[in-house]
């Protein structure tokens, strides 16, 4: 074994160590997020629920005054604090929840610890991805293992980017870290592939362009899917309150802390709409690459077909979201179906369907 081969093997081993180390840190972040939800104060959550129940479908910005009678017959009138609302036109005008920490200092401390650990895990995992690339001297997404580790890295990076931009997305930390641990567990257990060189068809600069944009689009689509799923739960909760129902323990401890349904719906729509043009470019770049590698731009290969199906599904979602009769839950169902198409395009096609893209293996 020459020096270069030994160096590459050492880098590959280092990459594995870094990936497993990031999983350990992600586990700590997962526990910290759990602590944030469990130990966060219920007091502000209760006040949010009271505001929701009081306002119903009316404006939450004009909450009724609270009268307190003092001794001696004097009466003091205390105005409830104004609640910021983020409802879209025609939707319920309800307040955002206080977040996983419930507005409590102890819960907020655990939330900050969770974000710090998530950031550390992201840096360690990113180092593992870069080290893997150095071990083979190519882009680190030549097979499903490399794609999975890169995908989770980009997803966490996008989440942290929203936090840096001061967007209210810390509520996404727990489902994100949970999914990342699941993704890395599958990657290291069933999808692991020894570092190796690419097949001739992949030796192209289009690998950097096409696959990198596909990974980024998938990561952002994932964030939109999480927001869409939580929107469905929160919307059902708000509808029950508006109808005079009593929420169960899960709703009181979890759903009351989430942003309003309108806020979740708006976030999901914006991220999906923002990344949809890039997904369109991804398909076009893949067609150009196919023309260089196989002499045809489109051959109805399974991967090509499901990429197009995913594009049609997200286009249908954006159209439905912009159409008055299909806003809300109907559009949300289409968004989840669209992300399901993306998942099948990655896992299902690569594992269960024989196609020209099978060279990537697992």
Short mmCIF file of C-alpha atoms in Angstrom, two decimals:
data_model
loop_
_atom_site.label_atom_id
_atom_site.label_comp_id
_atom_site.label_asym_id
_atom_site.label_seq_id
_atom_site.Cartn_x
_atom_site.Cartn_y
_atom_site.Cartn_z
CA UNK A 1 0.00 0.00 0.00
CA UNK A 2 1.51 3.32 -1.05
CA UNK A 3 1.45 6.48 1.00
CA UNK A 4 -1.46 8.05 -0.87
CA UNK A 5 -3.66 4.98 -0.39
CA UNK A 6 -2.77 4.82 3.29
CA UNK A 7 -3.61 8.48 3.70
CA UNK A 8 -6.97 8.05 1.97
CA UNK A 9 -7.80 5.06 4.16
CA UNK A 10 -6.92 7.04 7.28
CA UNK A 11 -9.14 9.90 6.14
CA UNK A 12 -12.00 7.49 5.50
CA UNK A 13 -11.65 6.07 9.01
CA UNK A 14 -11.51 9.57 10.45
CA UNK A 15 -14.70 10.42 8.56
CA UNK A 16 -16.46 7.45 10.15
CA UNK A 17 -15.30 8.53 13.60
CA UNK A 18 -16.56 12.05 13.01
CA UNK A 19 -19.97 10.84 11.80
CA UNK A 20 -20.40 8.61 14.86
CA UNK A 21 -19.21 11.45 17.10
CA UNK A 22 -21.81 13.77 15.59
CA UNK A 23 -24.48 11.17 16.35
CA UNK A 24 -23.41 11.20 19.99
CA UNK A 25 -23.67 15.00 20.14
CA UNK A 26 -27.01 14.95 18.31
CA UNK A 27 -28.24 12.54 20.99
CA UNK A 28 -27.29 15.05 23.68
CA UNK A 29 -29.06 17.78 21.71
CA UNK A 30 -32.13 15.52 21.48
CA UNK A 31 -32.17 15.10 25.27
CA UNK A 32 -31.76 18.86 25.75
CA UNK A 33 -34.71 19.53 23.43
CA UNK A 34 -36.77 17.03 25.41
CA UNK A 35 -35.82 18.88 28.61
CA UNK A 36 -36.83 22.16 26.98
CA UNK A 37 -40.31 20.83 26.25
CA UNK A 38 -40.74 19.01 29.56
CA UNK A 39 -39.31 21.62 31.94
CA UNK A 40 -40.59 24.71 30.17
CA UNK A 41 -43.10 26.68 32.23
CA UNK A 42 -46.79 26.03 31.58
CA UNK A 43 -47.77 29.49 32.88
CA UNK A 44 -47.38 31.42 29.62
CA UNK A 45 -48.80 28.47 27.73
CA UNK A 46 -51.91 28.73 29.83
CA UNK A 47 -52.20 32.45 29.16
CA UNK A 48 -51.84 31.81 25.44
CA UNK A 49 -54.60 29.22 25.58
CA UNK A 50 -56.80 31.65 27.50
CA UNK A 51 -56.24 34.30 24.85
CA UNK A 52 -57.06 31.78 22.15
CA UNK A 53 -60.23 30.66 23.87
CA UNK A 54 -61.34 34.21 24.56
CA UNK A 55 -60.74 35.56 21.09
CA UNK A 56 -62.01 32.57 19.12
CA UNK A 57 -62.37 33.81 15.58
CA UNK A 58 -62.18 37.47 16.56
CA UNK A 59 -59.12 39.62 16.67
CA UNK A 60 -56.63 38.71 19.37
CA UNK A 61 -55.12 42.15 19.40
CA UNK A 62 -58.06 43.65 21.31
CA UNK A 63 -58.27 41.31 24.29
CA UNK A 64 -60.87 42.28 26.92
CA UNK A 65 -59.80 44.00 30.09
CA UNK A 66 -59.51 42.15 33.39
CA UNK A 67 -61.16 43.80 36.40
CA UNK A 68 -59.71 43.31 39.88
CA UNK A 69 -61.73 44.56 42.91
CA UNK A 70 -59.71 45.93 45.79
CA UNK A 71 -60.73 46.43 49.41
CA UNK A 72 -62.65 49.62 50.09
CA UNK A 73 -64.71 49.40 46.93
CA UNK A 74 -62.03 50.76 44.57
CA UNK A 75 -61.67 48.92 41.30
CA UNK A 76 -58.49 48.66 39.29
CA UNK A 77 -58.69 47.77 35.60
CA UNK A 78 -55.78 45.83 34.23
CA UNK A 79 -55.54 45.51 30.45
CA UNK A 80 -54.36 42.20 29.09
CA UNK A 81 -51.12 42.53 27.11
CA UNK A 82 -51.49 42.72 23.37
CA UNK A 83 -50.77 39.51 21.53
CA UNK A 84 -48.99 39.64 18.22
CA UNK A 85 -50.84 37.73 15.53
CA UNK A 86 -49.64 36.40 12.21
CA UNK A 87 -52.81 35.20 10.56
CA UNK A 88 -53.27 35.35 6.83
CA UNK A 89 -56.22 37.16 5.32
CA UNK A 90 -59.40 35.19 5.87
CA UNK A 91 -57.87 32.92 8.48
CA UNK A 92 -58.32 32.81 12.25
CA UNK A 93 -56.53 35.67 13.95
CA UNK A 94 -54.84 33.85 16.83
CA UNK A 95 -51.55 34.33 18.67
CA UNK A 96 -48.36 32.36 18.24
CA UNK A 97 -47.51 30.07 21.13
CA UNK A 98 -44.60 30.87 23.45
CA UNK A 99 -42.34 28.15 22.01
CA UNK A 100 -41.01 24.93 23.47
CA UNK A 101 -39.56 26.74 26.50
CA UNK A 102 -42.95 28.20 27.36
CA UNK A 103 -41.32 31.57 27.97
CA UNK A 104 -39.63 30.18 31.07
CA UNK A 105 -35.98 30.93 31.87
CA UNK A 106 -35.23 27.31 32.77
CA UNK A 107 -36.84 26.00 29.59
CA UNK A 108 -35.08 28.67 27.53
CA UNK A 109 -31.74 27.63 29.07
CA UNK A 110 -32.23 24.04 27.96
CA UNK A 111 -33.34 25.28 24.55
CA UNK A 112 -30.15 27.30 24.16
CA UNK A 113 -28.10 24.30 25.24
CA UNK A 114 -29.93 22.18 22.65
CA UNK A 115 -29.18 24.69 19.88
CA UNK A 116 -25.52 24.90 20.95
CA UNK A 117 -25.20 21.11 20.90
CA UNK A 118 -26.95 20.96 17.54
CA UNK A 119 -24.47 23.51 16.19
CA UNK A 120 -21.54 21.48 17.52
CA UNK A 121 -22.95 18.27 16.04
CA UNK A 122 -23.45 20.04 12.72
CA UNK A 123 -19.82 21.15 12.65
CA UNK A 124 -18.57 17.66 13.53
CA UNK A 125 -20.80 16.03 10.91
CA UNK A 126 -19.78 18.58 8.28
CA UNK A 127 -16.15 17.78 9.08
CA UNK A 128 -16.96 14.10 8.56
CA UNK A 129 -18.50 14.83 5.17
CA UNK A 130 -15.51 16.94 4.10
CA UNK A 131 -13.08 14.29 5.32
CA UNK A 132 -14.95 11.65 3.34
CA UNK A 133 -14.58 13.85 0.24
CA UNK A 134 -10.85 14.21 0.90
CA UNK A 135 -10.45 10.44 1.23
CA UNK A 136 -11.75 9.87 -2.31
CA UNK A 137 -10.83 13.27 -3.76
CA UNK A 138 -14.28 13.88 -5.21
CA UNK A 139 -17.71 15.20 -4.27
CA UNK A 140 -18.95 13.33 -1.16
CA UNK A 141 -22.24 12.10 -2.61
CA UNK A 142 -21.42 9.20 -4.91
CA UNK A 143 -23.69 6.69 -3.10
CA UNK A 144 -26.66 6.65 -0.74
CA UNK A 145 -24.51 6.66 2.40
CA UNK A 146 -22.70 9.80 1.34
CA UNK A 147 -25.94 11.38 0.11
CA UNK A 148 -27.64 10.67 3.47
CA UNK A 149 -24.87 12.14 5.60
CA UNK A 150 -24.67 15.21 3.38
CA UNK A 151 -28.46 15.59 3.35
CA UNK A 152 -28.74 15.64 7.14
CA UNK A 153 -25.84 18.08 7.35
CA UNK A 154 -27.50 20.49 4.93
CA UNK A 155 -30.88 20.14 6.67
CA UNK A 156 -29.36 21.10 10.03
CA UNK A 157 -27.40 23.88 8.35
CA UNK A 158 -30.59 25.31 6.86
CA UNK A 159 -32.28 25.18 10.27
CA UNK A 160 -29.35 26.96 11.91
CA UNK A 161 -29.39 29.51 9.09
CA UNK A 162 -32.99 30.40 9.93
CA UNK A 163 -32.00 30.80 13.57
CA UNK A 164 -29.11 33.08 12.63
CA UNK A 165 -31.57 35.11 10.58
CA UNK A 166 -33.64 35.43 13.79
CA UNK A 167 -36.56 33.42 12.47
CA UNK A 168 -38.83 31.76 15.02
CA UNK A 169 -38.01 28.13 14.18
CA UNK A 170 -36.63 26.70 17.43
CA UNK A 171 -39.83 24.68 17.74
CA UNK A 172 -38.47 22.62 14.84
CA UNK A 173 -35.37 21.55 16.77
CA UNK A 174 -36.79 18.39 18.33
CA UNK A 175 -38.32 16.85 15.16
CA UNK A 176 -35.24 17.87 13.16
CA UNK A 177 -32.70 16.28 15.53
CA UNK A 178 -34.89 13.17 15.82
CA UNK A 179 -35.00 12.81 12.04
CA UNK A 180 -31.27 13.43 11.68
CA UNK A 181 -30.50 10.68 14.20
CA UNK A 182 -32.81 8.33 12.29
CA UNK A 183 -31.19 9.29 8.98
CA UNK A 184 -27.66 8.76 10.28
CA UNK A 185 -28.66 5.52 11.97
CA UNK A 186 -29.98 4.14 8.67
CA UNK A 187 -26.93 5.47 6.81
CA UNK A 188 -24.35 3.90 9.13
CA UNK A 189 -26.25 0.63 9.64
CA UNK A 190 -27.76 -0.30 6.26
CA UNK A 191 -26.43 2.15 3.69
CA UNK A 192 -22.76 2.30 4.56
CA UNK A 193 -20.44 1.91 1.59
CA UNK A 194 -16.66 1.91 1.66
CA UNK A 195 -15.12 4.97 0.07
CA UNK A 196 -14.33 4.30 -3.57
CA UNK A 197 -14.00 6.04 -6.90
CA UNK A 198 -16.98 6.84 -9.09
CA UNK A 199 -18.17 4.98 -12.14
CA UNK A 200 -17.23 6.74 -15.41
CA UNK A 201 -20.72 8.21 -15.90
CA UNK A 202 -20.34 10.27 -12.74
CA UNK A 203 -16.99 11.81 -13.64
CA UNK A 204 -18.39 15.21 -14.54
CA UNK A 205 -18.57 18.68 -13.08
CA UNK A 206 -22.36 18.24 -13.31
CA UNK A 207 -22.07 15.99 -10.26
CA UNK A 208 -21.26 19.07 -8.19
CA UNK A 209 -24.08 21.08 -9.72
CA UNK A 210 -26.91 18.57 -10.09
CA UNK A 211 -26.52 16.52 -6.91
CA UNK A 212 -25.67 19.44 -4.64
CA UNK A 213 -28.83 21.29 -5.67
CA UNK A 214 -30.89 18.10 -5.26
CA UNK A 215 -29.57 17.70 -1.69
CA UNK A 216 -30.25 21.34 -0.82
CA UNK A 217 -33.77 21.18 -2.27
CA UNK A 218 -34.53 18.00 -0.33
CA UNK A 219 -33.29 19.54 2.91
CA UNK A 220 -35.46 22.63 2.52
CA UNK A 221 -38.45 20.56 1.35
CA UNK A 222 -38.00 18.58 4.58
CA UNK A 223 -38.23 21.72 6.71
CA UNK A 224 -41.37 22.69 4.83
CA UNK A 225 -42.85 19.21 5.38
CA UNK A 226 -42.25 19.42 9.15
CA UNK A 227 -43.96 22.81 9.28
CA UNK A 228 -46.84 21.49 7.17
CA UNK A 229 -47.38 18.47 9.42
CA UNK A 230 -47.35 20.62 12.55
CA UNK A 231 -49.72 23.04 10.84
CA UNK A 232 -52.29 20.27 10.45
CA UNK A 233 -52.12 19.45 14.18
CA UNK A 234 -52.21 23.11 15.24
CA UNK A 235 -55.07 23.91 12.86
CA UNK A 236 -57.15 21.07 14.27
CA UNK A 237 -56.41 22.35 17.77
CA UNK A 238 -57.47 25.90 16.92
CA UNK A 239 -60.64 24.64 15.24
CA UNK A 240 -61.54 22.69 18.35
CA UNK A 241 -61.02 25.74 20.56
CA UNK A 242 -63.06 27.93 18.20
CA UNK A 243 -65.90 25.39 18.43
CA UNK A 244 -65.83 25.56 22.23
CA UNK A 245 -64.12 22.20 22.72
CA UNK A 246 -61.66 21.30 25.45
CA UNK A 247 -58.15 20.33 24.29
CA UNK A 248 -56.59 17.16 25.66
CA UNK A 249 -53.36 16.93 27.62
CA UNK A 250 -51.19 16.60 24.50
CA UNK A 251 -52.65 19.77 23.04
CA UNK A 252 -52.21 21.70 26.27
CA UNK A 253 -48.58 20.63 26.71
CA UNK A 254 -47.39 20.69 23.08
CA UNK A 255 -49.69 22.32 20.55
CA UNK A 256 -50.30 25.43 22.64
CA UNK A 257 -46.60 26.24 22.44
CA UNK A 258 -46.34 26.07 18.66
CA UNK A 259 -46.73 29.08 16.37
CA UNK A 260 -50.24 29.76 15.15
CA UNK A 261 -51.53 27.62 12.30
CA UNK A 262 -51.37 30.63 9.99
CA UNK A 263 -47.70 31.16 10.88
CA UNK A 264 -46.82 27.52 10.22
CA UNK A 265 -48.75 27.55 6.96
CA UNK A 266 -47.00 30.73 5.85
CA UNK A 267 -43.54 29.37 6.73
CA UNK A 268 -44.15 26.11 4.84
CA UNK A 269 -45.45 27.94 1.80
CA UNK A 270 -42.57 30.38 1.69
CA UNK A 271 -39.79 27.79 1.95
CA UNK A 272 -41.44 25.49 -0.60
CA UNK A 273 -42.06 28.35 -3.00
CA UNK A 274 -38.52 29.66 -2.56
CA UNK A 275 -36.83 26.35 -3.35
CA UNK A 276 -39.19 25.18 -6.12
CA UNK A 277 -37.33 27.09 -8.87
CA UNK A 278 -34.10 25.46 -7.72
CA UNK A 279 -35.75 22.03 -7.95
CA UNK A 280 -36.75 22.93 -11.51
CA UNK A 281 -33.11 23.78 -12.22
CA UNK A 282 -32.07 20.46 -10.63
CA UNK A 283 -34.16 18.51 -13.13
CA UNK A 284 -32.85 20.59 -16.04
CA UNK A 285 -29.24 20.10 -14.87
CA UNK A 286 -29.84 16.36 -14.61
CA UNK A 287 -31.17 16.28 -18.15
CA UNK A 288 -28.11 18.14 -19.44
CA UNK A 289 -25.83 15.74 -17.54
CA UNK A 290 -27.74 12.76 -18.99
CA UNK A 291 -27.15 14.16 -22.45
CA UNK A 292 -23.41 14.27 -21.80
CA UNK A 293 -23.22 10.85 -20.11
CA UNK A 294 -25.74 8.76 -22.04
CA UNK A 295 -26.34 10.70 -25.25
CA UNK A 296 -29.97 11.57 -24.49
CA UNK A 297 -31.51 14.28 -22.34
CA UNK A 298 -34.60 12.37 -21.21
CA UNK A 299 -35.28 8.64 -21.31
CA UNK A 300 -38.11 8.14 -18.79
CA UNK A 301 -35.73 6.42 -16.41
CA UNK A 302 -37.32 5.70 -12.99
CA UNK A 303 -35.31 8.45 -11.28
CA UNK A 304 -36.21 10.92 -14.01
CA UNK A 305 -39.88 9.99 -13.84
CA UNK A 306 -40.11 10.39 -10.07
CA UNK A 307 -38.18 13.65 -10.16
CA UNK A 308 -40.78 14.93 -12.60
CA UNK A 309 -43.64 13.55 -10.47
CA UNK A 310 -42.16 15.40 -7.48
CA UNK A 311 -41.99 18.58 -9.55
CA UNK A 312 -45.64 18.21 -10.62
CA UNK A 313 -46.72 17.55 -7.01
CA UNK A 314 -45.02 20.68 -5.68
CA UNK A 315 -46.34 22.72 -8.62
CA UNK A 316 -49.83 21.47 -7.75
CA UNK A 317 -49.27 22.49 -4.11
CA UNK A 318 -48.15 26.00 -5.04
CA UNK A 319 -51.09 26.36 -7.39
CA UNK A 320 -53.49 25.06 -4.73
CA UNK A 321 -51.99 27.35 -2.10
CA UNK A 322 -52.55 30.34 -4.38
CA UNK A 323 -56.14 29.33 -5.11
CA UNK A 324 -58.68 30.55 -2.57
CA UNK A 325 -60.70 27.33 -2.54
CA UNK A 326 -57.69 25.12 -1.83
CA UNK A 327 -55.83 27.04 0.84
CA UNK A 328 -55.23 25.49 4.22
CA UNK A 329 -55.55 21.78 4.91
CA UNK A 330 -56.21 20.68 1.32
CA UNK A 331 -53.03 22.35 0.10
CA UNK A 332 -51.14 20.96 3.11
CA UNK A 333 -52.08 17.40 2.16
CA UNK A 334 -50.72 17.99 -1.34
CA UNK A 335 -47.47 19.34 0.16
CA UNK A 336 -47.02 16.18 2.26
CA UNK A 337 -47.74 14.00 -0.77
CA UNK A 338 -45.14 15.98 -2.72
CA UNK A 339 -42.49 15.42 -0.05
CA UNK A 340 -43.46 11.75 0.04
CA UNK A 341 -42.72 11.64 -3.69
CA UNK A 342 -39.31 13.16 -3.02
CA UNK A 343 -38.57 10.53 -0.35
CA UNK A 344 -39.60 7.70 -2.65
CA UNK A 345 -37.50 9.22 -5.42
CA UNK A 346 -34.49 8.89 -3.13
CA UNK A 347 -35.03 5.73 -1.09
CA UNK A 348 -37.61 3.79 -3.10
CA UNK A 349 -36.14 4.24 -6.57
CA UNK A 350 -32.56 3.63 -5.45
CA UNK A 351 -33.38 0.49 -3.45
CA UNK A 352 -36.36 -1.15 -5.13
CA UNK A 353 -36.27 -0.02 -8.78
CA UNK A 354 -33.67 -0.95 -11.35
CA UNK A 355 -32.63 2.07 -13.39
CA UNK A 356 -29.65 3.81 -14.91
CA UNK A 357 -29.18 5.54 -11.58
CA UNK A 358 -28.56 2.23 -9.81
CA UNK A 359 -24.82 2.75 -10.22
CA UNK A 360 -24.96 4.78 -7.01
CA UNK A 361 -25.83 1.62 -5.09
CA UNK A 362 -26.46 1.81 -1.36
#
